[in-house]
Amino acid sequence: MFRKILIANRGEIAVRVIRACREMGIRSVAVYSEADRAALHVQLADEAVFIGPAPAAESYLDMDRIVEAARTTGAEAVHPGYGFLAENADFARRLEREKLVFIGPNADALELVGDKVRARRTMEKAGVPIIPGMKTTPADVAEFETAAAALGYPVIVKASAGGGGKGMRVVDAPGGLAAALEAGRREAKSAFGDASVYLEKYLEAPRHVEFQVLADKHGRTVHLFERECSIQRRHQKIVEESPSPALDPRLRAAMGETAVKAMRAAGYDNAGTVEFLLDADRNFYFLEVNARLQVEHPVTELVTGVDLVRRQIMIAAGEPLGLDQESLAQRGHAIECRIYAEDPARNFLPSSGRILALEEPTGPGVRNDGGVYAGWDVPIYYDPILAKLIVWAEDRERACDRMAAALSDYVLLGVRTTIPFLKDVITHPAFREGRLDTGFIGKHFEGWAEKPPDAETVRLAMAAAALSEATGMGRSGADASAPGPKSAATPWTSIGRWRMGGE
Ligand code: MV4
């Protein structure tokens, strides 16, 4: 087993990996940018190495700085978390050359699944159902026109190097195809440095159901059941759960077997996810492989009891999985809500600033995966996820009740967050009934506005504002060092910073 691991990430996922290291008796090395000098992951790691300026391209994405940090600290392995370098095959290869272990899949598998068109060909050959569509990326518009006519409109333009929605365009009729191809190519080129696009038949309002897989380096591959991830906004997941309310045991078994087959066909090892779209007739289609630990991994951990980060580390160290499919089961129901520093009333505009108060909910079946603390300034440079709230209960209804109560208990002041929006999602009748598809947010939450705060909430906010002025904790940035409160500190002038309700 490794003695020391470097975590090439920040925020809640860096904290999650550090905790796994600590439990396993492995020393942890954090890396941090200028904006993260005081970040939680830096405080919790055994060692921390400064790697550069705030922009990710000059720090968390800079392979040279990360390799150098691993070298100077004597780390033997690197955990990439999610995002940043997590699915970068060049990074995996670079680490290999440097005799460092990448805690993730082998570089060949990473490369294969990163090329969506190549992955589709591999999956089709392996007998995995793929969405009807093209398996090449021609440059000639005429070839696209022929393919689209054969598929029937609507079709969707996708980037071959893509994933996550970038470069995608839905085309309803032949007249829109040329412009969509042009726009898709441009977006793909700028996002991935590769303009290759292809077409698929467009499925209306499918469900997004993904299967967690673990594969060791000795040929054993198992799945840890599914996560339902249909609650998304602009390709950003908001709420995830396991089990999916859409699956029955037969469909679950069929999809699980298919997920294992897909990963075997890709020559995959370590933790990964096979994404499927599920249509209204309950046909499922391979969408893509996410070659990383995912944000929503905790719901799988809570229903299966398997620590996925620990397993990732063991697999990377060459240990056999020691789990068989028959010994794995789903027990109860888990739901995750992502707490973002975004203002849901202002089109999810990122909200930066100082966290003035933080009280995470607790209680039976409540888990917090957080990356922040009260008094810390949320930087503008990175993904605005602050924390994840995950609950477990015996069944879905009780899990919904538990999540609603936990969200109500959540105190996070100083920046706007998605908490009030999440409360309304969890308590929405369609959500309670499990009527979910990828159009859920658009259908039920277009132009969402927060309910006005009740009197108790207003009293609390005023008291907190008064306390903030008295202690000076509320002042951040340039004026934080100025002596004493400058202006008349009435709760009425500062309540805006504390506001928990709407306008
Ligand atoms: C699709 C689709 C419908 N038909 N492909 C969005 C992210 C990317 N990974 C794939 N995505 C989609 N691909 C076909 N042929 C609809 C989506 C999609 C979606 C997928 C999963 C979760 C949320 C989504 C929201 C909008 C569109």
Short mmCIF file of C-alpha atoms and ligand atoms in Angstrom, two decimals:
data_model
loop_
_atom_site.label_atom_id
_atom_site.label_comp_id
_atom_site.label_asym_id
_atom_site.label_seq_id
_atom_site.Cartn_x
_atom_site.Cartn_y
_atom_site.Cartn_z
CA MET A 1 0.00 0.00 0.00
CA PHE A 2 1.07 3.59 -0.62
CA ARG A 3 2.58 5.55 2.25
CA LYS A 4 1.80 8.97 0.80
CA ILE A 5 -0.75 10.24 -1.74
CA LEU A 6 -0.95 13.66 -3.38
CA ILE A 7 -4.45 14.98 -4.03
CA ALA A 8 -4.48 17.04 -7.23
CA ASN A 9 -7.71 18.82 -6.44
CA ARG A 10 -9.42 21.20 -4.04
CA GLY A 11 -12.69 21.70 -2.16
CA GLU A 12 -15.02 19.00 -0.95
CA ILE A 13 -13.54 16.20 -3.07
CA ALA A 14 -10.00 16.88 -1.86
CA VAL A 15 -11.34 16.76 1.70
CA ARG A 16 -13.14 13.46 0.95
CA VAL A 17 -9.93 11.85 -0.36
CA ILE A 18 -7.85 13.19 2.55
CA ARG A 19 -10.30 11.54 4.97
CA ALA A 20 -9.93 8.19 3.17
CA CYS A 21 -6.13 8.50 3.35
CA ARG A 22 -6.27 9.24 7.04
CA GLU A 23 -8.42 6.17 7.73
CA MET A 24 -6.02 4.00 5.74
CA GLY A 25 -2.91 5.29 7.50
CA ILE A 26 -1.66 7.00 4.33
CA ARG A 27 -0.10 10.46 4.52
CA SER A 28 -1.89 13.07 2.41
CA VAL A 29 -0.39 15.93 0.42
CA ALA A 30 -2.65 18.82 -0.58
CA VAL A 31 -1.85 21.25 -3.38
CA TYR A 32 -3.22 24.77 -3.44
CA SER A 33 -3.36 27.90 -5.53
CA GLU A 34 -3.05 31.51 -4.44
CA ALA A 35 -6.83 31.66 -3.92
CA ASP A 36 -6.82 28.57 -1.69
CA ARG A 37 -4.10 29.44 0.84
CA ALA A 38 -6.64 29.20 3.66
CA ALA A 39 -8.80 26.45 2.14
CA LEU A 40 -10.12 23.55 4.21
CA HIS A 41 -8.31 20.86 2.21
CA VAL A 42 -5.00 22.61 2.94
CA GLN A 43 -5.73 22.62 6.67
CA LEU A 44 -6.75 18.96 6.80
CA ALA A 45 -3.92 17.41 4.78
CA ASP A 46 -0.71 16.26 6.44
CA GLU A 47 1.32 18.46 4.07
CA ALA A 48 0.45 21.15 1.54
CA VAL A 49 2.34 22.47 -1.47
CA PHE A 50 1.72 25.82 -3.14
CA ILE A 51 1.39 25.31 -6.90
CA GLY A 52 0.67 28.71 -8.42
CA PRO A 53 -1.73 31.55 -9.21
CA ALA A 54 -5.51 31.32 -8.77
CA PRO A 55 -6.45 30.55 -12.40
CA ALA A 56 -6.71 26.76 -12.71
CA ALA A 57 -4.62 26.69 -15.90
CA GLU A 58 -1.68 27.98 -13.84
CA SER A 59 -2.20 25.73 -10.82
CA TYR A 60 -4.62 22.78 -10.61
CA LEU A 61 -4.28 22.09 -14.34
CA ASP A 62 -0.51 22.55 -14.47
CA MET A 63 0.94 19.03 -14.76
CA ASP A 64 4.52 20.21 -14.21
CA ARG A 65 3.65 21.85 -10.90
CA ILE A 66 1.71 18.82 -9.70
CA VAL A 67 4.40 16.33 -10.66
CA GLU A 68 7.00 18.53 -9.00
CA ALA A 69 4.89 18.68 -5.81
CA ALA A 70 4.63 14.87 -5.78
CA ARG A 71 8.41 14.58 -6.31
CA THR A 72 9.42 17.00 -3.59
CA THR A 73 7.08 15.46 -1.01
CA GLY A 74 7.83 11.85 -1.92
CA ALA A 75 4.24 10.96 -2.77
CA GLU A 76 3.92 7.63 -4.59
CA ALA A 77 0.45 8.13 -6.07
CA VAL A 78 -1.82 10.96 -7.22
CA HIS A 79 -5.60 11.09 -6.73
CA PRO A 80 -7.09 13.53 -9.26
CA GLY A 81 -10.60 13.87 -7.74
CA TYR A 82 -13.10 14.97 -10.41
CA GLY A 83 -12.70 17.74 -12.98
CA PHE A 84 -9.27 19.33 -13.57
CA LEU A 85 -6.88 16.52 -14.70
CA ALA A 86 -9.09 13.59 -13.68
CA GLU A 87 -9.87 12.36 -17.21
CA ASN A 88 -6.75 13.56 -18.95
CA ALA A 89 -4.94 10.60 -20.59
CA ASP A 90 -1.80 12.72 -21.09
CA PHE A 91 -1.67 13.30 -17.35
CA ALA A 92 -2.10 9.58 -16.63
CA ARG A 93 0.73 8.82 -19.09
CA ARG A 94 2.94 11.53 -17.66
CA LEU A 95 2.56 10.14 -14.14
CA GLU A 96 3.42 6.68 -15.42
CA ARG A 97 6.64 8.01 -16.98
CA GLU A 98 7.50 9.68 -13.68
CA LYS A 99 6.94 6.37 -11.83
CA LEU A 100 3.95 7.81 -10.01
CA VAL A 101 0.66 5.91 -9.77
CA PHE A 102 -2.45 7.58 -11.19
CA ILE A 103 -5.43 6.67 -8.98
CA GLY A 104 -7.81 6.13 -11.87
CA PRO A 105 -8.14 4.00 -14.98
CA ASN A 106 -5.22 3.03 -17.23
CA ALA A 107 -4.40 5.67 -19.86
CA ASP A 108 -5.54 3.53 -22.82
CA ALA A 109 -9.03 3.05 -21.35
CA LEU A 110 -9.15 6.74 -20.45
CA GLU A 111 -8.31 7.67 -24.02
CA LEU A 112 -10.81 5.24 -25.51
CA VAL A 113 -13.81 6.42 -23.47
CA GLY A 114 -12.81 10.06 -23.96
CA ASP A 115 -13.37 9.63 -27.69
CA LYS A 116 -17.16 9.32 -27.84
CA VAL A 117 -17.33 8.01 -31.38
CA ARG A 118 -14.65 5.41 -30.77
CA ALA A 119 -16.42 4.43 -27.57
CA ARG A 120 -19.71 4.00 -29.50
CA ARG A 121 -17.99 1.66 -31.97
CA THR A 122 -16.43 -0.36 -29.14
CA MET A 123 -19.75 -0.63 -27.33
CA GLU A 124 -21.69 -1.64 -30.41
CA LYS A 125 -19.17 -4.39 -31.16
CA ALA A 126 -19.51 -5.62 -27.57
CA GLY A 127 -23.29 -5.85 -27.88
CA VAL A 128 -24.04 -2.80 -25.71
CA PRO A 129 -27.08 -0.88 -27.01
CA ILE A 130 -26.07 2.56 -28.28
CA ILE A 131 -28.29 5.46 -29.31
CA PRO A 132 -29.00 5.22 -33.06
CA GLY A 133 -26.61 7.51 -34.89
CA MET A 134 -23.28 7.96 -36.63
CA LYS A 135 -20.08 6.10 -35.83
CA THR A 136 -17.75 8.37 -37.77
CA THR A 137 -17.08 12.13 -37.81
CA PRO A 138 -17.06 13.18 -41.47
CA ALA A 139 -16.19 16.73 -42.52
CA ASP A 140 -18.69 16.80 -45.37
CA VAL A 141 -22.17 18.32 -44.65
CA ALA A 142 -23.76 16.04 -47.26
CA GLU A 143 -22.86 12.96 -45.22
CA PHE A 144 -24.58 14.48 -42.19
CA GLU A 145 -27.67 15.28 -44.26
CA THR A 146 -27.89 11.67 -45.45
CA ALA A 147 -27.41 10.32 -41.92
CA ALA A 148 -30.00 12.72 -40.43
CA ALA A 149 -32.58 11.80 -43.05
CA ALA A 150 -32.06 8.12 -42.29
CA LEU A 151 -32.33 8.66 -38.51
CA GLY A 152 -35.34 10.98 -38.80
CA TYR A 153 -35.54 14.38 -37.11
CA PRO A 154 -35.06 15.56 -34.42
CA VAL A 155 -31.35 14.72 -34.30
CA ILE A 156 -28.64 15.94 -31.98
CA VAL A 157 -25.15 17.18 -32.91
CA LYS A 158 -22.53 16.05 -30.41
CA ALA A 159 -18.80 16.65 -30.05
CA SER A 160 -16.73 13.48 -30.34
CA ALA A 161 -14.23 14.78 -27.80
CA GLY A 162 -17.08 16.12 -25.68
CA GLY A 163 -19.38 14.95 -22.98
CA GLY A 164 -21.26 16.96 -20.43
CA GLY A 165 -23.32 18.84 -23.00
CA LYS A 166 -20.68 21.06 -24.63
CA GLY A 167 -20.93 21.34 -28.40
CA MET A 168 -24.41 19.80 -28.39
CA ARG A 169 -27.18 21.16 -30.66
CA VAL A 170 -30.67 19.74 -31.20
CA VAL A 171 -31.91 19.99 -34.79
CA ASP A 172 -35.67 19.73 -35.43
CA ALA A 173 -35.73 19.90 -39.22
CA PRO A 174 -33.33 19.64 -42.21
CA GLY A 175 -33.19 23.44 -42.57
CA GLY A 176 -31.35 23.79 -39.23
CA LEU A 177 -28.69 21.16 -39.77
CA ALA A 178 -25.92 23.15 -41.46
CA ALA A 179 -26.02 25.95 -38.88
CA ALA A 180 -26.07 23.46 -35.97
CA LEU A 181 -23.06 21.62 -37.37
CA GLU A 182 -21.20 24.89 -37.79
CA ALA A 183 -22.00 26.01 -34.22
CA GLY A 184 -21.25 22.57 -32.77
CA ARG A 185 -17.88 22.43 -34.52
CA ARG A 186 -16.90 25.89 -33.32
CA GLU A 187 -17.88 25.13 -29.73
CA ALA A 188 -16.15 21.72 -29.79
CA LYS A 189 -12.97 23.25 -31.22
CA SER A 190 -12.76 25.90 -28.53
CA ALA A 191 -13.75 23.60 -25.64
CA PHE A 192 -11.75 20.47 -26.58
CA GLY A 193 -9.36 21.57 -29.32
CA ASP A 194 -11.10 19.09 -31.63
CA ALA A 195 -13.93 20.13 -33.96
CA SER A 196 -15.11 16.56 -34.74
CA VAL A 197 -18.88 16.18 -34.39
CA TYR A 198 -21.40 13.42 -35.14
CA LEU A 199 -25.16 12.89 -35.06
CA GLU A 200 -27.49 10.83 -32.91
CA LYS A 201 -31.24 10.43 -32.94
CA TYR A 202 -32.54 12.91 -30.34
CA LEU A 203 -34.46 11.27 -27.48
CA GLU A 204 -37.13 13.52 -25.91
CA ALA A 205 -36.98 13.98 -22.12
CA PRO A 206 -35.15 10.75 -21.30
CA ARG A 207 -34.12 9.75 -17.82
CA HIS A 208 -30.44 9.79 -16.97
CA VAL A 209 -29.51 6.62 -15.09
CA GLU A 210 -25.87 5.71 -14.49
CA PHE A 211 -24.20 2.60 -13.07
CA GLN A 212 -21.21 2.68 -10.72
CA VAL A 213 -18.53 0.16 -11.63
CA LEU A 214 -15.38 -1.04 -9.86
CA ALA A 215 -12.76 -3.01 -11.76
CA ASP A 216 -9.46 -4.26 -10.39
CA LYS A 217 -6.23 -4.94 -12.30
CA HIS A 218 -6.80 -8.70 -12.11
CA GLY A 219 -9.83 -8.93 -14.38
CA ARG A 220 -12.65 -8.59 -11.88
CA THR A 221 -15.38 -6.07 -12.70
CA VAL A 222 -18.53 -5.51 -10.64
CA HIS A 223 -21.27 -2.88 -10.62
CA LEU A 224 -22.62 -1.16 -7.53
CA PHE A 225 -26.05 -0.46 -8.96
CA GLU A 226 -27.42 2.79 -10.27
CA ARG A 227 -27.83 6.46 -9.56
CA GLU A 228 -30.74 8.43 -10.89
CA CYS A 229 -29.40 11.79 -12.11
CA SER A 230 -32.28 13.25 -14.12
CA ILE A 231 -32.55 16.39 -11.99
CA GLN A 232 -30.16 18.64 -13.89
CA ARG A 233 -29.98 22.22 -15.00
CA ARG A 234 -27.88 23.07 -18.04
CA HIS A 235 -26.07 19.73 -17.75
CA GLN A 236 -25.25 20.42 -14.11
CA LYS A 237 -26.66 17.75 -11.80
CA ILE A 238 -28.48 19.12 -8.77
CA VAL A 239 -30.02 16.11 -7.00
CA GLU A 240 -29.00 12.46 -7.33
CA GLU A 241 -30.37 9.35 -5.70
CA SER A 242 -30.06 5.59 -5.49
CA PRO A 243 -31.98 3.42 -6.24
CA SER A 244 -33.63 4.99 -9.29
CA PRO A 245 -37.42 5.10 -8.96
CA ALA A 246 -37.56 4.14 -12.67
CA LEU A 247 -35.96 0.69 -12.39
CA ASP A 248 -37.40 -2.66 -11.34
CA PRO A 249 -35.19 -5.63 -10.45
CA ARG A 250 -35.22 -7.05 -13.98
CA LEU A 251 -34.27 -3.81 -15.71
CA ARG A 252 -31.67 -3.11 -13.02
CA ALA A 253 -30.04 -6.49 -13.55
CA ALA A 254 -30.03 -6.05 -17.34
CA MET A 255 -28.51 -2.56 -17.14
CA GLY A 256 -25.97 -3.62 -14.51
CA GLU A 257 -24.79 -6.54 -16.65
CA THR A 258 -24.55 -4.20 -19.62
CA ALA A 259 -22.49 -1.71 -17.62
CA VAL A 260 -20.02 -4.43 -16.65
CA LYS A 261 -19.85 -5.60 -20.27
CA ALA A 262 -19.18 -2.01 -21.41
CA MET A 263 -16.31 -1.54 -18.96
CA ARG A 264 -14.77 -4.89 -19.85
CA ALA A 265 -14.94 -3.96 -23.54
CA ALA A 266 -13.09 -0.71 -22.75
CA GLY A 267 -10.36 -2.54 -20.81
CA TYR A 268 -11.26 -0.37 -17.84
CA ASP A 269 -9.89 -0.53 -14.32
CA ASN A 270 -10.53 1.44 -11.08
CA ALA A 271 -13.83 3.26 -10.37
CA GLY A 272 -15.94 4.51 -13.27
CA THR A 273 -19.50 5.15 -14.29
CA VAL A 274 -21.49 3.99 -17.29
CA GLU A 275 -24.15 6.56 -18.20
CA PHE A 276 -27.38 5.47 -19.86
CA LEU A 277 -30.37 7.29 -21.23
CA LEU A 278 -33.67 5.56 -20.51
CA ASP A 279 -36.60 6.42 -22.79
CA ALA A 280 -40.31 6.50 -21.96
CA ASP A 281 -40.67 2.87 -23.15
CA ARG A 282 -37.86 1.88 -20.77
CA ASN A 283 -35.35 1.15 -23.52
CA PHE A 284 -31.86 1.97 -22.31
CA TYR A 285 -28.93 3.19 -24.37
CA PHE A 286 -25.23 3.63 -23.60
CA LEU A 287 -24.41 7.35 -23.43
CA GLU A 288 -20.83 7.63 -22.20
CA VAL A 289 -18.32 6.49 -19.59
CA ASN A 290 -17.27 8.89 -16.85
CA ALA A 291 -13.72 7.79 -16.12
CA ARG A 292 -13.46 9.23 -12.63
CA LEU A 293 -14.86 9.28 -9.13
CA GLN A 294 -18.06 11.25 -9.52
CA VAL A 295 -19.49 14.07 -7.44
CA GLU A 296 -22.51 11.90 -6.63
CA HIS A 297 -20.53 8.83 -5.47
CA PRO A 298 -21.77 9.12 -1.85
CA VAL A 299 -25.32 7.92 -2.64
CA THR A 300 -23.80 4.65 -3.87
CA GLU A 301 -21.63 4.43 -0.75
CA LEU A 302 -24.66 4.86 1.50
CA VAL A 303 -26.83 2.20 -0.18
CA THR A 304 -24.05 -0.37 -0.75
CA GLY A 305 -21.82 0.28 2.27
CA VAL A 306 -18.75 0.27 0.02
CA ASP A 307 -16.20 3.09 0.47
CA LEU A 308 -15.46 3.99 -3.15
CA VAL A 309 -12.40 6.14 -2.49
CA ARG A 310 -10.82 3.45 -0.34
CA ARG A 311 -11.51 0.97 -3.15
CA GLN A 312 -9.95 3.29 -5.72
CA ILE A 313 -6.78 3.48 -3.69
CA MET A 314 -6.66 -0.30 -3.11
CA ILE A 315 -7.20 -1.02 -6.82
CA ALA A 316 -4.50 1.47 -7.85
CA ALA A 317 -2.11 -0.23 -5.43
CA GLY A 318 -2.75 -3.48 -7.30
CA GLU A 319 -4.90 -5.23 -4.71
CA PRO A 320 -7.60 -7.64 -5.88
CA LEU A 321 -11.15 -6.35 -5.49
CA GLY A 322 -12.34 -9.10 -3.17
CA LEU A 323 -15.98 -8.20 -3.85
CA ASP A 324 -18.26 -10.38 -5.92
CA GLN A 325 -21.44 -9.25 -7.64
CA GLU A 326 -23.60 -11.60 -5.57
CA SER A 327 -22.37 -10.12 -2.29
CA LEU A 328 -23.36 -6.59 -3.31
CA ALA A 329 -26.83 -5.26 -2.55
CA GLN A 330 -28.71 -2.00 -2.30
CA ARG A 331 -30.15 -1.30 1.11
CA GLY A 332 -32.53 1.60 1.76
CA HIS A 333 -32.49 4.83 -0.21
CA ALA A 334 -29.99 7.69 -0.47
CA ILE A 335 -30.38 11.21 -1.88
CA GLU A 336 -27.71 13.84 -2.48
CA CYS A 337 -28.24 17.58 -2.83
CA ARG A 338 -25.42 19.75 -4.18
CA ILE A 339 -24.94 22.97 -2.27
CA TYR A 340 -23.59 25.54 -4.73
CA ALA A 341 -22.56 29.15 -4.11
CA GLU A 342 -25.05 30.33 -6.72
CA ASP A 343 -28.11 32.53 -6.56
CA PRO A 344 -31.03 30.42 -7.81
CA ALA A 345 -33.23 33.53 -7.99
CA ARG A 346 -30.78 35.19 -10.41
CA ASN A 347 -30.35 32.49 -12.99
CA PHE A 348 -27.83 30.67 -10.77
CA LEU A 349 -25.33 33.50 -10.92
CA PRO A 350 -22.19 32.48 -8.98
CA SER A 351 -22.06 34.14 -5.58
CA SER A 352 -18.64 34.74 -4.05
CA GLY A 353 -17.67 36.26 -0.72
CA ARG A 354 -17.14 35.32 2.89
CA ILE A 355 -19.02 32.51 4.56
CA LEU A 356 -20.27 34.16 7.72
CA ALA A 357 -21.98 31.26 9.41
CA LEU A 358 -22.08 27.54 8.73
CA GLU A 359 -24.06 24.97 10.62
CA GLU A 360 -24.41 21.70 8.78
CA PRO A 361 -27.43 19.55 9.59
CA THR A 362 -26.80 16.36 11.55
CA GLY A 363 -28.79 13.42 12.83
CA PRO A 364 -29.39 9.80 11.92
CA GLY A 365 -28.70 9.07 8.27
CA VAL A 366 -27.29 12.52 7.50
CA ARG A 367 -23.86 12.94 5.85
CA ASN A 368 -22.08 16.17 4.96
CA ASP A 369 -19.25 16.20 2.43
CA GLY A 370 -18.09 19.77 2.80
CA GLY A 371 -15.14 21.77 1.57
CA VAL A 372 -15.61 25.09 3.36
CA TYR A 373 -15.84 26.67 6.81
CA ALA A 374 -17.25 29.82 8.42
CA GLY A 375 -14.88 32.74 7.91
CA TRP A 376 -13.55 31.50 4.56
CA ASP A 377 -13.84 33.55 1.39
CA VAL A 378 -15.35 31.60 -1.52
CA PRO A 379 -13.15 32.34 -4.55
CA ILE A 380 -14.60 33.10 -7.97
CA TYR A 381 -12.10 31.00 -9.89
CA TYR A 382 -13.50 27.48 -9.57
CA ASP A 383 -16.63 25.38 -9.73
CA PRO A 384 -18.91 26.93 -7.10
CA ILE A 385 -19.76 23.68 -5.27
CA LEU A 386 -19.43 24.28 -1.52
CA ALA A 387 -20.65 21.02 -0.06
CA LYS A 388 -22.90 18.04 -0.58
CA LEU A 389 -25.68 16.98 1.74
CA ILE A 390 -26.48 13.28 1.55
CA VAL A 391 -29.17 11.42 3.48
CA TRP A 392 -29.98 7.76 3.87
CA ALA A 393 -33.27 6.23 5.07
CA GLU A 394 -35.13 2.93 4.81
CA ASP A 395 -37.13 3.96 1.77
CA ARG A 396 -37.53 6.81 -0.71
CA GLU A 397 -40.35 8.60 1.08
CA ARG A 398 -38.46 8.69 4.33
CA ALA A 399 -35.30 9.78 2.54
CA CYS A 400 -37.24 12.69 0.99
CA ASP A 401 -38.59 13.66 4.42
CA ARG A 402 -35.12 13.44 5.92
CA MET A 403 -33.60 15.54 3.15
CA ALA A 404 -36.32 18.20 3.45
CA ALA A 405 -35.75 18.44 7.20
CA ALA A 406 -31.96 18.54 6.81
CA LEU A 407 -32.16 21.32 4.20
CA SER A 408 -34.37 23.31 6.57
CA ASP A 409 -31.76 22.90 9.31
CA TYR A 410 -28.91 24.00 7.03
CA VAL A 411 -27.40 27.37 7.98
CA LEU A 412 -24.98 28.82 5.43
CA LEU A 413 -24.82 32.60 5.48
CA GLY A 414 -22.76 35.18 3.65
CA VAL A 415 -23.12 33.87 0.12
CA ARG A 416 -26.24 32.93 -1.81
CA THR A 417 -26.71 29.18 -2.15
CA THR A 418 -28.93 26.68 -3.91
CA ILE A 419 -30.38 25.48 -0.56
CA PRO A 420 -33.80 27.21 -0.88
CA PHE A 421 -34.15 25.94 -4.45
CA LEU A 422 -33.26 22.39 -3.37
CA LYS A 423 -35.93 22.52 -0.65
CA ASP A 424 -38.57 23.28 -3.28
CA VAL A 425 -37.29 20.52 -5.59
CA ILE A 426 -37.32 17.87 -2.85
CA THR A 427 -40.85 18.79 -1.73
CA HIS A 428 -42.28 19.11 -5.26
CA PRO A 429 -45.13 16.60 -5.83
CA ALA A 430 -43.55 15.32 -9.08
CA PHE A 431 -40.27 14.67 -7.27
CA ARG A 432 -42.02 12.99 -4.36
CA GLU A 433 -43.78 10.72 -6.84
CA GLY A 434 -40.54 9.92 -8.65
CA ARG A 435 -41.80 11.43 -11.91
CA LEU A 436 -38.35 12.55 -13.06
CA ASP A 437 -36.80 13.16 -16.44
CA THR A 438 -34.10 15.45 -17.77
CA GLY A 439 -36.74 18.12 -18.48
CA PHE A 440 -37.85 18.26 -14.82
CA ILE A 441 -36.22 21.58 -13.87
CA GLY A 442 -37.24 23.30 -17.09
CA LYS A 443 -40.80 22.06 -16.75
CA HIS A 444 -41.41 22.76 -13.06
CA PHE A 445 -38.88 25.41 -12.05
CA GLU A 446 -38.68 27.91 -14.90
CA GLY A 447 -38.50 31.42 -13.42
CA TRP A 448 -38.32 30.05 -9.88
CA ALA A 449 -38.49 32.59 -7.07
CA GLU A 450 -37.97 31.94 -3.42
CA LYS A 451 -40.90 32.12 -1.06
CA PRO A 452 -40.64 35.20 1.19
CA PRO A 453 -38.98 34.40 4.53
CA ASP A 454 -41.16 33.90 7.59
CA ALA A 455 -40.90 36.14 10.64
CA GLU A 456 -38.58 33.77 12.50
CA THR A 457 -36.13 33.70 9.60
CA VAL A 458 -36.10 37.48 9.42
CA ARG A 459 -35.45 37.74 13.18
CA LEU A 460 -32.55 35.31 12.90
CA ALA A 461 -31.07 37.16 9.95
CA MET A 462 -31.28 40.47 11.83
CA ALA A 463 -29.63 39.02 14.91
CA ALA A 464 -26.87 37.50 12.79
CA ALA A 465 -26.34 40.80 10.96
CA ALA A 466 -26.05 42.69 14.25
CA LEU A 467 -23.55 40.13 15.53
CA SER A 468 -21.56 40.38 12.33
CA GLU A 469 -21.29 44.16 12.61
CA ALA A 470 -20.31 43.94 16.28
CA THR A 471 -17.51 41.43 15.63
CA GLY A 472 -16.34 42.73 12.26
CA MET A 473 -16.61 39.23 10.84
CA GLY A 474 -18.90 40.43 8.11
CA ARG A 475 -16.31 42.65 6.50
CA SER A 476 -14.32 40.95 3.82
CA GLY A 477 -11.84 41.95 1.16
CA ALA A 478 -10.22 45.38 1.10
CA ASP A 479 -12.04 46.81 4.12
CA ALA A 480 -11.46 43.77 6.35
CA SER A 481 -8.45 45.44 7.97
CA ALA A 482 -10.14 48.80 8.49
CA PRO A 483 -10.63 49.57 12.20
CA GLY A 484 -14.12 49.18 13.63
CA PRO A 485 -17.52 49.41 11.98
CA LYS A 486 -17.49 52.43 9.68
CA SER A 487 -21.17 53.03 9.17
CA ALA A 488 -24.20 52.96 11.41
CA ALA A 489 -24.57 49.24 11.86
CA THR A 490 -28.28 48.65 11.73
CA PRO A 491 -29.53 45.24 10.72
CA TRP A 492 -31.52 47.01 8.00
CA THR A 493 -28.44 48.12 6.12
CA SER A 494 -26.67 44.81 6.32
CA ILE A 495 -29.54 42.40 5.98
CA GLY A 496 -28.93 42.21 2.26
CA ARG A 497 -25.73 40.28 2.82
CA TRP A 498 -27.53 37.90 5.13
CA ARG A 499 -30.75 37.57 3.31
CA MET A 500 -32.05 34.03 3.31
CA GLY A 501 -35.26 34.85 1.46
CA GLY A 502 -36.13 36.56 -1.81
CA GLU A 503 -36.08 40.20 -2.83
C1 MV4 B 1 -28.79 13.13 -25.53
C2 MV4 B 1 -30.10 13.55 -25.22
C3 MV4 B 1 -31.11 13.12 -26.04
N1 MV4 B 1 -30.84 12.36 -27.12
N2 MV4 B 1 -28.57 12.37 -26.60
C4 MV4 B 1 -26.58 15.78 -22.24
C5 MV4 B 1 -25.23 15.63 -21.65
C6 MV4 B 1 -24.53 14.65 -22.50
N3 MV4 B 1 -23.67 13.79 -21.73
C7 MV4 B 1 -25.59 13.91 -23.21
N4 MV4 B 1 -26.80 14.65 -23.05
C8 MV4 B 1 -27.92 14.30 -23.72
N5 MV4 B 1 -27.75 13.50 -24.80
C9 MV4 B 1 -29.58 12.01 -27.37
N6 MV4 B 1 -29.34 11.26 -28.45
C10 MV4 B 1 -30.30 14.34 -24.12
C11 MV4 B 1 -29.21 14.73 -23.37
C12 MV4 B 1 -29.53 15.57 -22.26
C13 MV4 B 1 -29.33 15.16 -20.98
C14 MV4 B 1 -28.74 13.93 -20.69
C15 MV4 B 1 -28.54 13.53 -19.41
C16 MV4 B 1 -28.95 14.37 -18.38
C17 MV4 B 1 -29.49 15.59 -18.64
C18 MV4 B 1 -29.69 16.01 -19.93
C19 MV4 B 1 -30.26 17.23 -20.16
C20 MV4 B 1 -30.47 17.63 -21.44
C21 MV4 B 1 -30.08 16.80 -22.49
#
